[in-house]
Amino acid sequence: MRARTMVSVLVSTCVALVACACGPDEAKEDTGAKPPQPSASTRSDEPSPTPSVSARTEKPSAGPTGDQPAPRTQEGAIQRYEQYLHALGREDIDTVCDVAGPAAKKAQDQGLGPCTSTYAAVFQMISPAQKEALKTATVDPQRIVVRTPAKIEMPVEAVRSSASFSENDLGSYTLEYLKNDWYITD
């Protein structure tokens, strides 16, 4: 197993342990309690006064729309990874799970929870300063590694932001071009 994969598995395992540490009683409180929904005739367009981290966001994806594929270029991969970084900073679970979907599926198949619950725990592990820095993070194209036209590695050293990140904090990722867009696969 590659060292980066081992670190990712270890971090994911720690995240799962933290998520499970609350015990079954607290977990039931978090997942089972939902406010009653008003009927269609009394429903207002106002947002809920108490949004939760696990609530789905209403933000549109910055990815391709309709049948238009994302560019299968180095720049397209960088743009997609920056979208992921910014979503991490905003705690935008929908975008994070979209971009990291294939990697999250692998982790789930290895016994970790679904993407939404795993990343809810990850959000809690990122410091406020790091979250703020991720919102505007960029990628240095000189530091990425193009393996094939459809497979690009984004080392943590390529992330440019006002906060520093290590392999343990953020990690390095592989993006692959699948189904007309770039996705984190490792």
JSON list of C-alpha atoms in Angstrom, two decimals, residues 25-176:
[
{"chain": "A", "resi": 25, "resn": "ASP", "atom": "CA", "xyz": [-27.73, 7.69, 22.11]},
{"chain": "A", "resi": 26, "resn": "GLU", "atom": "CA", "xyz": [-26.22, 10.94, 20.85]},
{"chain": "A", "resi": 27, "resn": "ALA", "atom": "CA", "xyz": [-26.19, 9.69, 17.26]},
{"chain": "A", "resi": 28, "resn": "LYS", "atom": "CA", "xyz": [-29.91, 8.96, 17.45]},
{"chain": "A", "resi": 29, "resn": "GLU", "atom": "CA", "xyz": [-30.54, 12.48, 18.68]},
{"chain": "A", "resi": 30, "resn": "ASP", "atom": "CA", "xyz": [-28.64, 13.94, 15.74]},
{"chain": "A", "resi": 31, "resn": "THR", "atom": "CA", "xyz": [-30.21, 11.83, 13.01]},
{"chain": "A", "resi": 32, "resn": "GLY", "atom": "CA", "xyz": [-33.68, 11.25, 14.32]},
{"chain": "A", "resi": 33, "resn": "ALA", "atom": "CA", "xyz": [-34.79, 14.71, 15.38]},
{"chain": "A", "resi": 34, "resn": "LYS", "atom": "CA", "xyz": [-36.30, 16.58, 12.47]},
{"chain": "A", "resi": 35, "resn": "PRO", "atom": "CA", "xyz": [-38.63, 19.54, 12.79]},
{"chain": "A", "resi": 36, "resn": "PRO", "atom": "CA", "xyz": [-42.10, 19.01, 11.38]},
{"chain": "A", "resi": 37, "resn": "GLN", "atom": "CA", "xyz": [-42.56, 20.30, 7.85]},
{"chain": "A", "resi": 38, "resn": "PRO", "atom": "CA", "xyz": [-45.43, 22.70, 7.20]},
{"chain": "A", "resi": 39, "resn": "SER", "atom": "CA", "xyz": [-47.96, 21.78, 4.55]},
{"chain": "A", "resi": 40, "resn": "ALA", "atom": "CA", "xyz": [-47.54, 23.15, 1.04]},
{"chain": "A", "resi": 41, "resn": "SER", "atom": "CA", "xyz": [-50.21, 25.79, 1.67]},
{"chain": "A", "resi": 42, "resn": "THR", "atom": "CA", "xyz": [-48.39, 27.20, 4.74]},
{"chain": "A", "resi": 43, "resn": "ARG", "atom": "CA", "xyz": [-44.79, 26.70, 3.62]},
{"chain": "A", "resi": 44, "resn": "SER", "atom": "CA", "xyz": [-42.68, 29.87, 3.40]},
{"chain": "A", "resi": 45, "resn": "ASP", "atom": "CA", "xyz": [-39.62, 30.54, 1.31]},
{"chain": "A", "resi": 46, "resn": "GLU", "atom": "CA", "xyz": [-37.57, 31.50, 4.36]},
{"chain": "A", "resi": 47, "resn": "PRO", "atom": "CA", "xyz": [-34.60, 29.26, 5.22]},
{"chain": "A", "resi": 48, "resn": "SER", "atom": "CA", "xyz": [-34.62, 27.21, 8.38]},
{"chain": "A", "resi": 49, "resn": "PRO", "atom": "CA", "xyz": [-33.39, 29.26, 11.37]},
{"chain": "A", "resi": 50, "resn": "THR", "atom": "CA", "xyz": [-31.11, 26.44, 12.55]},
{"chain": "A", "resi": 51, "resn": "PRO", "atom": "CA", "xyz": [-29.22, 24.85, 9.66]},
{"chain": "A", "resi": 52, "resn": "SER", "atom": "CA", "xyz": [-27.21, 21.74, 10.48]},
{"chain": "A", "resi": 53, "resn": "VAL", "atom": "CA", "xyz": [-23.90, 20.59, 9.07]},
{"chain": "A", "resi": 54, "resn": "SER", "atom": "CA", "xyz": [-25.54, 17.51, 7.63]},
{"chain": "A", "resi": 55, "resn": "ALA", "atom": "CA", "xyz": [-28.23, 19.54, 5.88]},
{"chain": "A", "resi": 56, "resn": "ARG", "atom": "CA", "xyz": [-27.95, 19.59, 2.12]},
{"chain": "A", "resi": 57, "resn": "THR", "atom": "CA", "xyz": [-26.87, 22.93, 0.75]},
{"chain": "A", "resi": 58, "resn": "GLU", "atom": "CA", "xyz": [-28.78, 24.81, -1.91]},
{"chain": "A", "resi": 59, "resn": "LYS", "atom": "CA", "xyz": [-25.66, 26.14, -3.64]},
{"chain": "A", "resi": 60, "resn": "PRO", "atom": "CA", "xyz": [-25.33, 25.19, -7.29]},
{"chain": "A", "resi": 61, "resn": "SER", "atom": "CA", "xyz": [-22.31, 23.21, -8.30]},
{"chain": "A", "resi": 62, "resn": "ALA", "atom": "CA", "xyz": [-19.60, 25.12, -10.11]},
{"chain": "A", "resi": 63, "resn": "GLY", "atom": "CA", "xyz": [-19.11, 22.10, -12.36]},
{"chain": "A", "resi": 64, "resn": "PRO", "atom": "CA", "xyz": [-20.43, 21.61, -15.85]},
{"chain": "A", "resi": 65, "resn": "THR", "atom": "CA", "xyz": [-24.14, 21.91, -16.47]},
{"chain": "A", "resi": 66, "resn": "GLY", "atom": "CA", "xyz": [-26.36, 19.87, -18.72]},
{"chain": "A", "resi": 67, "resn": "ASP", "atom": "CA", "xyz": [-24.59, 17.66, -21.21]},
{"chain": "A", "resi": 68, "resn": "GLN", "atom": "CA", "xyz": [-21.55, 19.92, -21.46]},
{"chain": "A", "resi": 69, "resn": "PRO", "atom": "CA", "xyz": [-18.40, 18.06, -20.33]},
{"chain": "A", "resi": 70, "resn": "ALA", "atom": "CA", "xyz": [-15.74, 19.69, -18.16]},
{"chain": "A", "resi": 71, "resn": "PRO", "atom": "CA", "xyz": [-12.45, 20.38, -19.91]},
{"chain": "A", "resi": 72, "resn": "ARG", "atom": "CA", "xyz": [-10.18, 17.32, -19.91]},
{"chain": "A", "resi": 73, "resn": "THR", "atom": "CA", "xyz": [-7.13, 19.50, -19.32]},
{"chain": "A", "resi": 74, "resn": "GLN", "atom": "CA", "xyz": [-4.67, 20.26, -16.57]},
{"chain": "A", "resi": 75, "resn": "GLU", "atom": "CA", "xyz": [-6.49, 23.56, -16.05]},
{"chain": "A", "resi": 76, "resn": "GLY", "atom": "CA", "xyz": [-9.82, 21.73, -15.77]},
{"chain": "A", "resi": 77, "resn": "ALA", "atom": "CA", "xyz": [-8.40, 19.44, -13.07]},
{"chain": "A", "resi": 78, "resn": "ILE", "atom": "CA", "xyz": [-6.97, 22.40, -11.15]},
{"chain": "A", "resi": 79, "resn": "GLN", "atom": "CA", "xyz": [-10.29, 24.24, -11.35]},
{"chain": "A", "resi": 80, "resn": "ARG", "atom": "CA", "xyz": [-12.16, 21.19, -10.04]},
{"chain": "A", "resi": 81, "resn": "TYR", "atom": "CA", "xyz": [-9.68, 20.66, -7.18]},
{"chain": "A", "resi": 82, "resn": "GLU", "atom": "CA", "xyz": [-9.92, 24.34, -6.22]},
{"chain": "A", "resi": 83, "resn": "GLN", "atom": "CA", "xyz": [-13.71, 23.90, -6.20]},
{"chain": "A", "resi": 84, "resn": "TYR", "atom": "CA", "xyz": [-13.20, 21.06, -3.70]},
{"chain": "A", "resi": 85, "resn": "LEU", "atom": "CA", "xyz": [-10.84, 23.11, -1.52]},
{"chain": "A", "resi": 86, "resn": "HIS", "atom": "CA", "xyz": [-13.24, 26.07, -1.44]},
{"chain": "A", "resi": 87, "resn": "ALA", "atom": "CA", "xyz": [-16.13, 23.73, -0.58]},
{"chain": "A", "resi": 88, "resn": "LEU", "atom": "CA", "xyz": [-14.10, 22.30, 2.32]},
{"chain": "A", "resi": 89, "resn": "GLY", "atom": "CA", "xyz": [-13.63, 25.82, 3.65]},
{"chain": "A", "resi": 90, "resn": "ARG", "atom": "CA", "xyz": [-17.36, 26.60, 3.33]},
{"chain": "A", "resi": 91, "resn": "GLU", "atom": "CA", "xyz": [-18.39, 23.19, 4.71]},
{"chain": "A", "resi": 92, "resn": "ASP", "atom": "CA", "xyz": [-20.36, 22.64, 1.50]},
{"chain": "A", "resi": 93, "resn": "ILE", "atom": "CA", "xyz": [-21.03, 18.93, 1.89]},
{"chain": "A", "resi": 94, "resn": "ASP", "atom": "CA", "xyz": [-22.79, 18.55, -1.47]},
{"chain": "A", "resi": 95, "resn": "THR", "atom": "CA", "xyz": [-19.86, 19.87, -3.49]},
{"chain": "A", "resi": 96, "resn": "VAL", "atom": "CA", "xyz": [-17.26, 18.04, -1.38]},
{"chain": "A", "resi": 97, "resn": "CYS", "atom": "CA", "xyz": [-19.09, 14.72, -1.79]},
{"chain": "A", "resi": 98, "resn": "ASP", "atom": "CA", "xyz": [-19.59, 15.35, -5.51]},
{"chain": "A", "resi": 99, "resn": "VAL", "atom": "CA", "xyz": [-15.90, 16.00, -6.21]},
{"chain": "A", "resi": 100, "resn": "ALA", "atom": "CA", "xyz": [-14.62, 13.35, -3.77]},
{"chain": "A", "resi": 101, "resn": "GLY", "atom": "CA", "xyz": [-17.38, 10.84, -4.58]},
{"chain": "A", "resi": 102, "resn": "PRO", "atom": "CA", "xyz": [-15.25, 7.98, -5.98]},
{"chain": "A", "resi": 103, "resn": "ALA", "atom": "CA", "xyz": [-12.70, 8.19, -3.14]},
{"chain": "A", "resi": 104, "resn": "ALA", "atom": "CA", "xyz": [-15.49, 8.47, -0.55]},
{"chain": "A", "resi": 105, "resn": "LYS", "atom": "CA", "xyz": [-17.15, 5.38, -2.04]},
{"chain": "A", "resi": 106, "resn": "LYS", "atom": "CA", "xyz": [-13.89, 3.42, -1.66]},
{"chain": "A", "resi": 107, "resn": "ALA", "atom": "CA", "xyz": [-13.66, 4.52, 1.99]},
{"chain": "A", "resi": 108, "resn": "GLN", "atom": "CA", "xyz": [-17.29, 3.53, 2.59]},
{"chain": "A", "resi": 109, "resn": "ASP", "atom": "CA", "xyz": [-16.64, 0.12, 1.03]},
{"chain": "A", "resi": 110, "resn": "GLN", "atom": "CA", "xyz": [-13.77, -0.28, 3.53]},
{"chain": "A", "resi": 111, "resn": "GLY", "atom": "CA", "xyz": [-16.16, 0.20, 6.44]},
{"chain": "A", "resi": 112, "resn": "LEU", "atom": "CA", "xyz": [-16.28, 3.94, 6.93]},
{"chain": "A", "resi": 113, "resn": "GLY", "atom": "CA", "xyz": [-19.56, 5.78, 6.85]},
{"chain": "A", "resi": 114, "resn": "PRO", "atom": "CA", "xyz": [-21.14, 7.53, 3.90]},
{"chain": "A", "resi": 115, "resn": "CYS", "atom": "CA", "xyz": [-19.49, 10.66, 2.55]},
{"chain": "A", "resi": 116, "resn": "THR", "atom": "CA", "xyz": [-21.88, 13.06, 4.26]},
{"chain": "A", "resi": 117, "resn": "SER", "atom": "CA", "xyz": [-21.27, 11.74, 7.77]},
{"chain": "A", "resi": 118, "resn": "THR", "atom": "CA", "xyz": [-17.54, 11.24, 7.24]},
{"chain": "A", "resi": 119, "resn": "TYR", "atom": "CA", "xyz": [-16.99, 14.77, 5.97]},
{"chain": "A", "resi": 120, "resn": "ALA", "atom": "CA", "xyz": [-19.20, 16.24, 8.72]},
{"chain": "A", "resi": 121, "resn": "ALA", "atom": "CA", "xyz": [-16.56, 14.90, 11.11]},
{"chain": "A", "resi": 122, "resn": "VAL", "atom": "CA", "xyz": [-13.72, 16.12, 8.88]},
{"chain": "A", "resi": 123, "resn": "PHE", "atom": "CA", "xyz": [-15.16, 19.65, 8.94]},
{"chain": "A", "resi": 124, "resn": "GLN", "atom": "CA", "xyz": [-14.84, 19.61, 12.73]},
{"chain": "A", "resi": 125, "resn": "MET", "atom": "CA", "xyz": [-11.16, 18.67, 12.48]},
{"chain": "A", "resi": 126, "resn": "ILE", "atom": "CA", "xyz": [-10.21, 21.66, 10.30]},
{"chain": "A", "resi": 127, "resn": "SER", "atom": "CA", "xyz": [-9.30, 24.77, 12.27]},
{"chain": "A", "resi": 128, "resn": "PRO", "atom": "CA", "xyz": [-11.24, 28.01, 11.66]},
{"chain": "A", "resi": 129, "resn": "ALA", "atom": "CA", "xyz": [-8.10, 29.65, 10.22]},
{"chain": "A", "resi": 130, "resn": "GLN", "atom": "CA", "xyz": [-7.58, 26.74, 7.82]},
{"chain": "A", "resi": 131, "resn": "LYS", "atom": "CA", "xyz": [-11.25, 26.83, 6.75]},
{"chain": "A", "resi": 132, "resn": "GLU", "atom": "CA", "xyz": [-10.96, 30.53, 5.99]},
{"chain": "A", "resi": 133, "resn": "ALA", "atom": "CA", "xyz": [-7.76, 29.92, 4.01]},
{"chain": "A", "resi": 134, "resn": "LEU", "atom": "CA", "xyz": [-9.34, 27.09, 2.02]},
{"chain": "A", "resi": 135, "resn": "LYS", "atom": "CA", "xyz": [-12.11, 29.40, 0.80]},
{"chain": "A", "resi": 136, "resn": "THR", "atom": "CA", "xyz": [-9.58, 31.22, -1.40]},
{"chain": "A", "resi": 137, "resn": "ALA", "atom": "CA", "xyz": [-6.90, 28.53, -1.85]},
{"chain": "A", "resi": 138, "resn": "THR", "atom": "CA", "xyz": [-5.35, 28.07, -5.26]},
{"chain": "A", "resi": 139, "resn": "VAL", "atom": "CA", "xyz": [-3.20, 25.40, -6.86]},
{"chain": "A", "resi": 140, "resn": "ASP", "atom": "CA", "xyz": [0.30, 26.00, -8.20]},
{"chain": "A", "resi": 141, "resn": "PRO", "atom": "CA", "xyz": [0.29, 24.30, -11.63]},
{"chain": "A", "resi": 142, "resn": "GLN", "atom": "CA", "xyz": [4.08, 23.90, -11.47]},
{"chain": "A", "resi": 143, "resn": "ARG", "atom": "CA", "xyz": [3.74, 21.51, -8.51]},
{"chain": "A", "resi": 144, "resn": "ILE", "atom": "CA", "xyz": [1.10, 19.10, -9.83]},
{"chain": "A", "resi": 145, "resn": "VAL", "atom": "CA", "xyz": [2.04, 15.80, -11.44]},
{"chain": "A", "resi": 146, "resn": "VAL", "atom": "CA", "xyz": [0.36, 14.81, -14.71]},
{"chain": "A", "resi": 147, "resn": "ARG", "atom": "CA", "xyz": [0.40, 10.99, -14.84]},
{"chain": "A", "resi": 148, "resn": "THR", "atom": "CA", "xyz": [-1.80, 10.69, -17.94]},
{"chain": "A", "resi": 149, "resn": "PRO", "atom": "CA", "xyz": [-4.14, 13.13, -19.69]},
{"chain": "A", "resi": 150, "resn": "ALA", "atom": "CA", "xyz": [-6.91, 11.72, -17.49]},
{"chain": "A", "resi": 151, "resn": "LYS", "atom": "CA", "xyz": [-5.01, 11.31, -14.19]},
{"chain": "A", "resi": 152, "resn": "ILE", "atom": "CA", "xyz": [-3.39, 14.15, -12.26]},
{"chain": "A", "resi": 153, "resn": "GLU", "atom": "CA", "xyz": [-1.87, 14.16, -8.78]},
{"chain": "A", "resi": 154, "resn": "MET", "atom": "CA", "xyz": [-2.39, 17.18, -6.53]},
{"chain": "A", "resi": 155, "resn": "PRO", "atom": "CA", "xyz": [0.28, 17.11, -3.82]},
{"chain": "A", "resi": 156, "resn": "VAL", "atom": "CA", "xyz": [-0.40, 19.12, -0.67]},
{"chain": "A", "resi": 157, "resn": "GLU", "atom": "CA", "xyz": [2.63, 21.25, -1.61]},
{"chain": "A", "resi": 158, "resn": "ALA", "atom": "CA", "xyz": [0.70, 22.55, -4.63]},
{"chain": "A", "resi": 159, "resn": "VAL", "atom": "CA", "xyz": [-1.98, 24.18, -2.44]},
{"chain": "A", "resi": 160, "resn": "ARG", "atom": "CA", "xyz": [-1.39, 27.91, -2.04]},
{"chain": "A", "resi": 161, "resn": "SER", "atom": "CA", "xyz": [-3.23, 29.59, 0.82]},
{"chain": "A", "resi": 162, "resn": "SER", "atom": "CA", "xyz": [-2.82, 31.89, 3.79]},
{"chain": "A", "resi": 163, "resn": "ALA", "atom": "CA", "xyz": [-2.59, 28.85, 6.11]},
{"chain": "A", "resi": 164, "resn": "SER", "atom": "CA", "xyz": [-0.15, 26.00, 5.86]},
{"chain": "A", "resi": 165, "resn": "PHE", "atom": "CA", "xyz": [-1.26, 22.41, 5.37]},
{"chain": "A", "resi": 166, "resn": "SER", "atom": "CA", "xyz": [0.62, 19.16, 5.83]},
{"chain": "A", "resi": 167, "resn": "GLU", "atom": "CA", "xyz": [0.00, 15.67, 4.52]},
{"chain": "A", "resi": 168, "resn": "ASN", "atom": "CA", "xyz": [-1.78, 14.94, 7.83]},
{"chain": "A", "resi": 169, "resn": "ASP", "atom": "CA", "xyz": [-4.01, 18.06, 7.60]},
{"chain": "A", "resi": 170, "resn": "LEU", "atom": "CA", "xyz": [-5.12, 18.01, 4.01]},
{"chain": "A", "resi": 171, "resn": "GLY", "atom": "CA", "xyz": [-3.24, 15.29, 2.20]},
{"chain": "A", "resi": 172, "resn": "SER", "atom": "CA", "xyz": [-2.42, 14.80, -1.45]},
{"chain": "A", "resi": 173, "resn": "TYR", "atom": "CA", "xyz": [-5.01, 13.59, -3.91]},
{"chain": "A", "resi": 174, "resn": "THR", "atom": "CA", "xyz": [-5.33, 12.01, -7.32]},
{"chain": "A", "resi": 175, "resn": "LEU", "atom": "CA", "xyz": [-7.96, 13.38, -9.68]},
{"chain": "A", "resi": 176, "resn": "GLU", "atom": "CA", "xyz": [-9.18, 11.34, -12.61]}
]
